[in-house]
Coordinates of C-alpha atoms in Angstrom, one line a residue:
M1 CA -22.8 67.6 -29.9
S2 CA -19.4 68.7 -31.0
P3 CA -16.6 66.2 -31.0
P4 CA -14.1 66.5 -28.2
A5 CA -11.0 68.7 -28.9
P6 CA -7.7 67.0 -29.4
S7 CA -5.7 66.7 -26.2
S8 CA -3.1 69.4 -25.9
A9 CA -1.0 67.0 -23.8
A10 CA -0.9 64.6 -26.7
G11 CA 0.0 67.3 -29.1
T12 CA 2.7 68.5 -26.9
G13 CA 4.0 65.0 -26.4
T14 CA 4.1 64.4 -30.1
G15 CA 5.9 67.7 -30.7
T16 CA 8.3 67.0 -27.9
E17 CA 9.1 63.6 -29.3
A18 CA 9.6 65.0 -32.8
E19 CA 11.8 67.7 -31.4
A20 CA 13.7 65.2 -29.3
E21 CA 14.2 63.0 -32.4
A22 CA 15.4 66.1 -34.4
E23 CA 17.7 67.1 -31.5
T24 CA 19.0 63.5 -31.3
G25 CA 19.6 63.6 -35.1
R26 CA 21.4 66.9 -34.7
G27 CA 23.4 65.6 -31.8
A28 CA 24.3 62.5 -33.8
G29 CA 25.3 64.6 -36.7
T30 CA 27.4 66.9 -34.4
G31 CA 29.1 63.8 -32.8
T32 CA 29.9 62.4 -36.2
G33 CA 31.4 65.7 -37.3
A34 CA 33.5 65.9 -34.1
E35 CA 34.7 62.4 -34.6
A36 CA 35.5 63.1 -38.2
T37 CA 37.4 66.3 -37.2
T38 CA 39.4 64.4 -34.5
A39 CA 40.2 61.6 -36.9
T40 CA 41.3 64.1 -39.5
T41 CA 43.6 65.9 -37.0
A42 CA 45.0 62.6 -35.8
A43 CA 45.6 61.5 -39.4
A44 CA 47.3 64.8 -40.1
R45 CA 49.6 64.6 -37.0
S46 CA 50.5 60.9 -36.6
P47 CA 51.5 59.7 -40.1
L48 CA 54.4 62.2 -40.5
P49 CA 56.8 60.9 -37.9
R50 CA 55.6 57.4 -38.6
R51 CA 56.1 57.9 -42.3
A52 CA 59.6 59.2 -41.7
F53 CA 60.4 56.4 -39.4
R54 CA 59.2 53.9 -41.9
R55 CA 61.3 55.5 -44.6
V56 CA 64.4 55.1 -42.4
L57 CA 63.6 51.4 -41.9
R58 CA 63.4 50.8 -45.6
P59 CA 66.4 48.8 -46.9
E60 CA 67.0 51.0 -49.9
V61 CA 67.6 54.1 -47.7
W62 CA 70.5 52.3 -45.9
K63 CA 71.9 51.1 -49.3
R64 CA 72.2 54.6 -50.7
G65 CA 75.6 56.3 -50.8
P66 CA 78.0 53.4 -50.2
V67 CA 80.9 55.5 -51.5
L68 CA 80.0 58.3 -49.2
T69 CA 79.8 55.9 -46.2
A70 CA 83.1 54.4 -47.0
A71 CA 84.7 57.8 -47.4
A72 CA 83.4 59.0 -44.1
L73 CA 84.7 55.9 -42.3
L74 CA 88.1 56.1 -44.0
L75 CA 88.4 59.8 -43.1
G76 CA 87.7 59.0 -39.4
L77 CA 90.2 56.1 -39.4
V78 CA 92.9 58.2 -40.9
M79 CA 92.5 60.8 -38.2
L80 CA 92.3 58.2 -35.4
L81 CA 95.2 56.0 -36.7
H82 CA 97.5 58.6 -38.3
A83 CA 100.4 57.5 -36.2
Q84 CA 100.2 54.1 -37.9
I85 CA 100.6 55.4 -41.4
P86 CA 104.1 54.4 -42.5
N87 CA 106.8 56.9 -43.3
R88 CA 108.8 54.5 -45.4
V89 CA 107.3 55.7 -48.7
G90 CA 107.7 59.4 -49.2
S91 CA 107.2 60.2 -45.5
L92 CA 103.5 59.9 -46.1
G93 CA 102.8 59.7 -42.3
S94 CA 104.5 63.0 -41.6
L95 CA 102.8 64.6 -44.6
V96 CA 99.3 63.6 -43.3
E97 CA 100.2 64.7 -39.7
T98 CA 101.4 68.1 -41.0
F99 CA 98.0 69.0 -42.4
L100 CA 95.9 66.8 -40.1
P101 CA 93.7 69.7 -38.8
W102 CA 92.6 70.5 -42.3
F103 CA 91.0 67.1 -42.7
A104 CA 87.9 68.7 -41.1
V105 CA 87.1 70.4 -44.4
F106 CA 86.0 67.0 -45.8
I107 CA 83.3 66.6 -43.2
P108 CA 80.8 69.2 -44.4
V109 CA 81.4 68.0 -48.0
L110 CA 80.5 64.5 -47.1
A111 CA 77.6 65.7 -45.0
A112 CA 76.2 67.6 -48.0
G113 CA 76.6 64.6 -50.2
A114 CA 74.9 62.3 -47.6
L115 CA 71.9 64.7 -47.4
W116 CA 71.7 65.0 -51.2
R117 CA 71.7 61.2 -51.5
R118 CA 69.5 60.8 -48.4
S119 CA 71.9 58.2 -47.1
V120 CA 71.3 57.4 -43.5
S121 CA 74.4 55.1 -43.3
A122 CA 76.6 57.9 -44.6
M123 CA 75.3 60.4 -42.0
I124 CA 75.9 57.9 -39.2
A125 CA 79.3 57.1 -40.5
L126 CA 80.2 60.8 -40.2
V127 CA 80.0 60.5 -36.4
L128 CA 83.4 58.8 -36.6
P129 CA 85.5 61.6 -38.2
V130 CA 83.7 64.3 -36.2
T131 CA 84.5 62.6 -33.0
A132 CA 88.1 61.9 -34.0
W133 CA 88.7 65.5 -35.0
L134 CA 87.2 66.9 -31.9
S135 CA 89.3 64.5 -29.7
L136 CA 92.4 65.7 -31.5
F137 CA 91.8 69.4 -31.9
G138 CA 88.7 70.4 -29.9
G139 CA 90.7 71.7 -27.1
L140 CA 92.4 74.3 -29.4
L141 CA 89.1 76.0 -30.1
V142 CA 88.9 77.3 -26.5
D143 CA 90.7 80.4 -25.4
K144 CA 93.0 79.3 -22.6
S145 CA 95.0 82.5 -22.2
E146 CA 95.4 84.1 -18.7
P147 CA 96.2 87.7 -17.8
G148 CA 99.7 88.5 -16.5
G149 CA 102.9 86.6 -17.0
D150 CA 106.5 87.2 -15.8
L151 CA 108.2 87.1 -19.2
T152 CA 107.2 87.6 -22.8
V153 CA 109.1 86.0 -25.7
A154 CA 108.8 85.7 -29.5
T155 CA 110.4 83.8 -32.3
H156 CA 110.6 84.7 -36.0
N157 CA 112.1 83.2 -39.1
V158 CA 112.9 86.5 -40.7
G159 CA 113.5 84.9 -44.1
A160 CA 116.7 85.0 -46.2
D161 CA 114.8 86.8 -49.0
N162 CA 113.2 89.4 -46.7
P163 CA 113.1 92.6 -48.8
D164 CA 112.8 94.8 -45.7
P165 CA 114.8 93.6 -42.7
A166 CA 114.8 97.0 -41.1
G167 CA 111.0 97.1 -41.3
T168 CA 110.8 93.6 -39.9
A169 CA 113.0 94.7 -36.9
H170 CA 110.8 97.7 -36.2
E171 CA 107.7 95.4 -36.3
L172 CA 109.3 93.1 -33.8
V173 CA 110.4 95.9 -31.5
A174 CA 106.8 97.2 -31.5
S175 CA 105.7 93.8 -30.1
G176 CA 107.3 94.8 -26.8
V177 CA 108.5 91.2 -25.9
D178 CA 111.3 90.7 -23.5
V179 CA 113.2 88.0 -25.4
L180 CA 113.3 87.7 -29.2
A181 CA 114.7 84.8 -31.2
L182 CA 115.5 85.2 -34.9
E183 CA 116.2 82.4 -37.5
E184 CA 117.5 82.5 -41.0
I185 CA 119.7 85.5 -40.5
T186 CA 121.9 86.1 -43.5
D187 CA 125.4 87.7 -43.4
E188 CA 124.0 90.7 -45.3
D189 CA 121.1 91.3 -42.9
R190 CA 122.9 90.6 -39.6
S191 CA 124.2 94.1 -39.2
V192 CA 120.7 95.6 -40.0
Y193 CA 119.1 93.5 -37.2
E194 CA 121.9 94.3 -34.8
K195 CA 121.6 98.0 -35.4
E196 CA 117.8 98.3 -35.4
L197 CA 117.3 96.1 -32.3
A198 CA 120.2 97.5 -30.2
G199 CA 118.2 100.3 -28.6
T200 CA 115.5 97.9 -27.2
Y201 CA 117.6 94.8 -26.6
P202 CA 121.0 95.6 -25.0
Y203 CA 121.9 91.9 -24.8
H204 CA 122.2 89.7 -27.9
T205 CA 124.1 86.9 -29.5
V206 CA 124.2 85.5 -33.0
Q207 CA 125.5 82.0 -33.7
G208 CA 125.6 81.3 -37.4
T209 CA 122.1 81.9 -38.8
V210 CA 120.3 82.1 -35.5
G211 CA 120.3 84.8 -32.8
L212 CA 118.7 85.9 -29.6
W213 CA 118.0 89.5 -28.5
S214 CA 117.1 90.2 -24.8
K215 CA 116.2 93.0 -22.4
L216 CA 117.8 90.8 -19.7
P217 CA 121.4 89.6 -19.4
L218 CA 122.6 86.5 -21.2
S219 CA 125.3 84.1 -20.1
G220 CA 126.9 80.8 -21.1
T221 CA 126.1 81.2 -24.8
R222 CA 127.3 78.6 -27.2
P223 CA 126.4 77.0 -30.5
V224 CA 124.6 73.7 -30.5
D225 CA 125.4 70.9 -32.8
I226 CA 122.2 69.5 -34.4
A227 CA 124.0 67.5 -37.1
T228 CA 123.7 70.2 -39.7
D229 CA 127.0 69.2 -41.2
Y230 CA 126.5 65.5 -42.0
G231 CA 128.7 63.1 -43.9
P232 CA 132.3 61.9 -44.0
L233 CA 133.6 65.4 -44.7
A234 CA 131.7 67.2 -42.0
D235 CA 134.6 67.0 -39.4
T236 CA 137.1 68.3 -41.9
K237 CA 135.5 71.7 -42.2
P238 CA 137.2 74.5 -40.3
A239 CA 135.5 75.8 -37.1
D240 CA 134.6 79.2 -38.6
V241 CA 133.0 77.5 -41.6
Q242 CA 130.9 75.3 -39.4
L243 CA 129.8 78.2 -37.2
A244 CA 128.7 80.2 -40.3
G245 CA 126.2 77.5 -41.1
N246 CA 125.2 76.9 -37.5
R247 CA 121.4 76.6 -36.9
A248 CA 121.1 76.3 -33.1
L249 CA 122.3 77.9 -29.9
R250 CA 122.0 77.7 -26.2
T251 CA 122.1 80.6 -23.7
T252 CA 120.9 81.5 -20.2
V253 CA 118.6 84.4 -19.6
T254 CA 118.9 85.9 -16.1
T255 CA 115.4 86.8 -14.8
D256 CA 114.2 88.1 -11.5
Q257 CA 112.7 84.7 -10.9
G258 CA 115.9 82.8 -11.6
P259 CA 117.8 81.5 -14.7
L260 CA 116.0 80.4 -17.8
V261 CA 117.9 78.2 -20.3
V262 CA 116.9 79.2 -23.8
Y263 CA 117.5 77.2 -27.0
V264 CA 117.1 78.7 -30.5
A265 CA 116.9 76.3 -33.4
H266 CA 116.1 76.2 -37.1
L267 CA 115.7 72.6 -38.2
G268 CA 116.3 71.6 -41.8
S269 CA 113.8 72.4 -44.6
V270 CA 111.3 70.0 -46.0
R271 CA 110.3 69.6 -49.6
L272 CA 107.3 68.1 -51.4
N273 CA 107.9 66.8 -54.9
P274 CA 106.4 64.1 -57.1
R275 CA 109.4 61.8 -57.1
A276 CA 110.6 61.9 -53.5
G277 CA 107.3 62.6 -51.9
F278 CA 107.6 64.5 -48.6
W279 CA 111.4 64.9 -48.2
T280 CA 112.3 65.4 -44.6
D281 CA 115.8 63.9 -44.1
S282 CA 117.7 66.9 -42.9
R283 CA 114.8 68.1 -40.7
D284 CA 114.4 64.6 -39.1
R285 CA 118.2 64.3 -38.5
N286 CA 118.3 67.8 -36.8
A287 CA 115.2 66.9 -34.7
Q288 CA 116.8 63.7 -33.4
A289 CA 120.1 65.5 -32.6
L290 CA 118.2 68.3 -30.8
G291 CA 116.2 65.8 -28.8
T292 CA 119.3 64.2 -27.6
V293 CA 120.7 67.6 -26.5
L294 CA 117.6 68.4 -24.6
A295 CA 117.5 65.0 -22.9
A296 CA 121.0 65.6 -21.6
D297 CA 120.1 69.1 -20.3
R298 CA 119.0 68.8 -16.6
S299 CA 118.2 72.5 -16.2
E300 CA 115.0 73.1 -14.2
R301 CA 113.6 75.7 -16.6
V302 CA 114.1 75.3 -20.4
M303 CA 112.6 77.0 -23.4
L304 CA 112.9 76.2 -27.1
L305 CA 112.3 79.0 -29.6
G306 CA 112.5 78.4 -33.3
D307 CA 111.4 77.2 -36.7
L308 CA 111.1 73.5 -36.5
N309 CA 109.8 73.0 -40.0
G310 CA 107.1 70.7 -38.7
T311 CA 103.9 70.7 -36.7
L312 CA 103.7 69.1 -33.2
D313 CA 101.6 66.3 -34.6
D314 CA 104.5 65.2 -36.8
R315 CA 106.1 62.0 -35.3
A316 CA 109.5 63.2 -36.4
L317 CA 109.5 65.8 -33.6
A318 CA 108.5 63.3 -30.9
G319 CA 112.0 63.4 -29.4
I320 CA 111.5 67.1 -28.7
T321 CA 107.8 67.2 -27.9
S322 CA 108.0 64.4 -25.4
Q323 CA 110.3 66.6 -23.3
L324 CA 108.8 70.1 -23.7
D325 CA 105.2 71.4 -23.7
S326 CA 103.6 73.7 -26.4
V327 CA 102.6 77.1 -25.2
Q328 CA 99.9 77.2 -27.9
D329 CA 98.3 74.0 -26.7
A330 CA 98.5 75.2 -23.1
A331 CA 97.6 78.8 -23.3
G332 CA 96.6 79.7 -26.9
D333 CA 93.4 80.5 -28.7
G334 CA 93.0 78.5 -31.9
F335 CA 95.7 76.8 -34.0
G336 CA 98.2 79.7 -34.2
F337 CA 99.2 78.8 -37.8
S338 CA 102.4 80.6 -38.8
W339 CA 103.2 79.5 -42.3
P340 CA 102.9 80.7 -45.0
A341 CA 102.4 84.3 -43.9
K342 CA 99.9 85.2 -46.6
F343 CA 97.6 82.3 -45.9
P344 CA 98.8 80.3 -42.9
V345 CA 98.0 76.6 -43.0
A346 CA 100.4 75.1 -40.5
R347 CA 102.2 76.1 -37.3
I348 CA 105.8 75.2 -37.9
D349 CA 107.3 78.0 -35.7
Q350 CA 107.2 76.8 -32.1
I351 CA 107.7 77.9 -28.5
L352 CA 108.1 75.0 -26.2
V353 CA 108.8 75.0 -22.5
R354 CA 109.6 73.0 -19.4
G355 CA 109.5 74.2 -15.8
V356 CA 107.5 77.4 -16.5
E357 CA 103.8 78.0 -16.9
P358 CA 102.5 79.4 -20.3
T359 CA 100.0 82.2 -19.7
D360 CA 99.3 83.3 -23.3
S361 CA 100.2 82.5 -26.9
W362 CA 99.6 84.5 -30.1
T363 CA 100.8 85.4 -33.5
L364 CA 102.2 88.8 -34.4
P365 CA 101.5 90.8 -37.5
A366 CA 103.1 89.8 -40.8
T367 CA 106.5 91.2 -41.7
G368 CA 108.6 90.9 -44.9
S369 CA 109.1 87.3 -44.2
D370 CA 107.1 84.3 -45.4
H371 CA 106.6 83.3 -41.8
L372 CA 104.5 84.9 -39.1
P373 CA 106.2 85.7 -35.8
V374 CA 104.8 83.8 -32.8
A375 CA 104.8 85.1 -29.2
A376 CA 104.0 83.8 -25.7
G377 CA 103.9 84.8 -22.1
V378 CA 105.1 82.6 -19.3
S379 CA 105.2 82.8 -15.5
W380 CA 107.0 81.0 -12.8

């Protein structure tokens, strides 16, 4: 009798168990692979920011670049506290204030150094000068001009050494402004300007080395004493000699909106030399005298046009700037640098007002002078 055949159920069960074990093994293998992949991905993602954060916390990173850190802090403090820098030695305070906007060029230099040295402290310290500069000059980076305006004016130091005064006059006529102030007019060039400007500006006055040309009538014109002649012999000079060297005038322009008092002034020159430092004596004396004159003038609408040989950040002009507003600050676009003409680094030619609203402020194309003309529009 043949032995009974093996049970198919048993065989099937055995095969199923084997397959299940194999499947379980594959599943376990697959799970391990997935976990390994996930761990690898997490390891690839998480350590980078952690590693960078840990590097920042390392003491040696904060100790790098102490000189750069100190320089950044010093730069910021100079900009914030420029008014506290004394003028007693070489007018250092005025010199710093004259070129204060240009202190920004040191910021990217220090930033590059901080990145090269990987100095966290230096980068953080740079926040101070950046904030200080933006608080001082950030508003000038926005175009504040408006269309329209009741009157346009310009002022230009034409330069005593101007090789082409006739060409300068033609350039100024082309600007189309209503009122034009000129400074540093020499005896030799005066007749040239009077001739070339007469067709456009029927009204004009010249008082010493400054003059005003206008499309509108002028009245009450007189020279203004800004202490140009100074010293014990000043009062002994004849009137015609004093007038020849006069550097300021006052007149009234008759407009459709009412009278506008206009001052034209050319303050004393400044000099930079190794021994005396930043020499500003005559400029400062003129500025003080002009400030006194403006304080005594109770006219409702006043405008000052001229070469003040100083920027409005310079404390020496505080007696003037405390009474009048800058058209460039109120309605300009940028810094409006006017000197030197070939590569302007400072705005020393100014248009300041009281009682009228500036609508625009701009510089005109270069002429034969070492200054750029500056122009503005105002409304009532």
